[in-house]
Amino acid sequence: MRTSTRTLLAAALVLGVAAGPALTPAFAAPGPALSAAEARSADLSSVIAGLPRADATAALVRVGGTEGSWRGSAGVHDLESAAPADPAARFRAGSVTKVFTAATVLQLAAEGRIDLDRPARAYLPDLIPGRYATVTVRQLLNHTHGIPAADMPGETVEEWYANRFVVHTPEEMVRSATAQPREFRPGTKQHYLNIGYTIAGLIVERVTGDSYEHQVERRILRPLGLRDTYFPGADPEIRGPHNHGYQSMRLDDGSTGLRDVSVWGATDGWAAGDLVSTTADLERFTRVLFRGGVVRGPLLEEMFTLPKVPDLSSGKPAAYSAGLSMKRLGGREVWGKTGGRWGYNTAIASTRDGARTLVYSVNATDAKGQDMNPTALGLMVAAYGLPD
């Protein structure tokens, strides 16, 4: 990673440390002789200290694994009451949904109901046109399919907000995307987009004769006891306890400020990004997934195998596998997935051996910005270290 990125990561961590103490961690307050686990807990505490601030109004964090555990929360439930953030709150998990989708497809592949090397068009001949006839299911999952994004209403956050209750169907989004020319020949480059997972969700429905949501519930949510995780469908509200999400945008009077965006439809995400969950549920899911309890046998390797192609924009090596992505932090590989919906940033991460896991939800005020949220960035660095 470039020096400028290293500097940005270090600056984000320093920013968090400078904020001062805020919460009661699972470990005792660090003394003169700090163990590695205690030092890490102190760093994590410092990163989320002082919330709410400009970049985030709340944060919920869980670190686990054989190297020690830590839990913390900071910030507010909502800006109006200034009540403390609920550490058990539900939140929009965004693209972390893709991990659940990939795991479901891989389970079906293990059962012989989906062939990863078979063209997606073989499963959805009525939706996938001839120009995309060679795109395989595996390429949908690892973002090497070359299908562009669907045309969606709005280019600015204000325009998206005005259209927040518009209901999108997955079929509509697939037709919009596949009506356009391909971005590249399938299997030659990688471009991270939602559309591959929208198509994957529809393939799950076609081969099972069941809804995508029920298949994920039956295969993952119920067996793992993820009782606070659900798919919202067309409901724009988060059911149950949740900390409010806020987004910086132009307000009705022409000024720029924070608007409560907790109520916002997520049908544009569907199998790529509409899941609602909690840090406890996502920590359990991550732990069981990485030890082979969700996807079993050789197919689990699909989630830890990067395609040997360049990224479309940067030309750097591909960073996304089937459902996950990989970065080298603190001298070792860290696999996981981040997600963003307006008002909410989420991540799950783990070393391959499960020695250290991280789950966070940050109520970011620019959750879909081009740069990573400073609080979220600080948490990743505090948990794993700087990029190699």
Coordinates of N, CA, C and O in Angstrom, one line a residue, residues 7 38 57 65 75 89 138 143 160 185 192 221 254 277 312 331 346 365 380:
T7 N 0.0 6.9 5.9 CA -0.1 8.1 6.7 C -1.5 8.4 7.1 O -1.8 8.8 8.2
E38 N -4.2 -6.1 26.2 CA -4.6 -4.9 26.9 C -4.2 -3.6 26.1 O -5.0 -2.6 26.1
T57 N -21.7 9.4 14.9 CA -22.5 9.7 16.1 C -22.4 8.5 17.1 O -22.8 8.7 18.2
G65 N -11.8 -14.0 19.3 CA -10.7 -14.9 18.8 C -9.9 -15.4 19.9 O -10.0 -15.0 21.1
G75 N -20.9 6.9 22.0 CA -21.7 7.8 21.2 C -23.2 7.8 21.7 O -23.4 7.4 22.9
A89 N -27.9 -2.8 19.7 CA -28.8 -2.3 18.6 C -28.6 -3.0 17.3 O -27.5 -3.4 17.0
R138 N -19.4 -18.3 -10.8 CA -18.2 -17.9 -10.0 C -17.8 -16.5 -10.3 O -17.4 -15.7 -9.4
H143 N -16.8 -10.9 -8.8 CA -16.8 -9.5 -9.4 C -16.0 -9.5 -10.7 O -15.4 -8.4 -11.0
W160 N -30.7 10.9 -3.9 CA -31.0 9.6 -3.3 C -32.0 9.7 -2.2 O -32.9 8.8 -2.1
R185 N -14.2 -8.2 -21.0 CA -14.5 -9.6 -21.3 C -14.5 -10.4 -19.9 O -13.6 -10.2 -19.1
Y192 N -15.7 -4.3 -8.5 CA -16.6 -4.5 -7.4 C -17.9 -3.8 -7.6 O -17.9 -2.5 -7.7
L221 N -29.3 -18.2 9.1 CA -29.8 -17.5 10.3 C -30.3 -18.4 11.4 O -29.9 -18.2 12.6
G254 N -31.2 25.2 2.7 CA -30.1 25.4 1.9 C -28.7 25.3 2.6 O -27.7 25.2 2.0
S277 N -28.7 -6.3 11.0 CA -28.1 -7.3 12.0 C -27.6 -6.6 13.2 O -27.9 -5.4 13.4
L312 N -10.2 -3.2 -12.3 CA -10.5 -2.5 -13.5 C -10.0 -1.0 -13.4 O -9.4 -0.5 -14.4
G331 N 1.2 -7.5 9.2 CA 2.1 -8.6 8.8 C 1.3 -9.9 8.5 O 2.0 -10.9 8.3
T346 N -20.4 -0.8 8.4 CA -20.3 -2.1 9.1 C -19.1 -2.8 8.5 O -18.7 -2.6 7.4
T365 N -21.4 9.7 9.3 CA -22.2 10.8 8.8 C -21.9 10.9 7.3 O -22.6 11.7 6.6
M380 N -10.0 -0.5 12.5 CA -9.3 -1.6 11.7 C -7.8 -1.6 12.1 O -7.2 -2.7 12.3

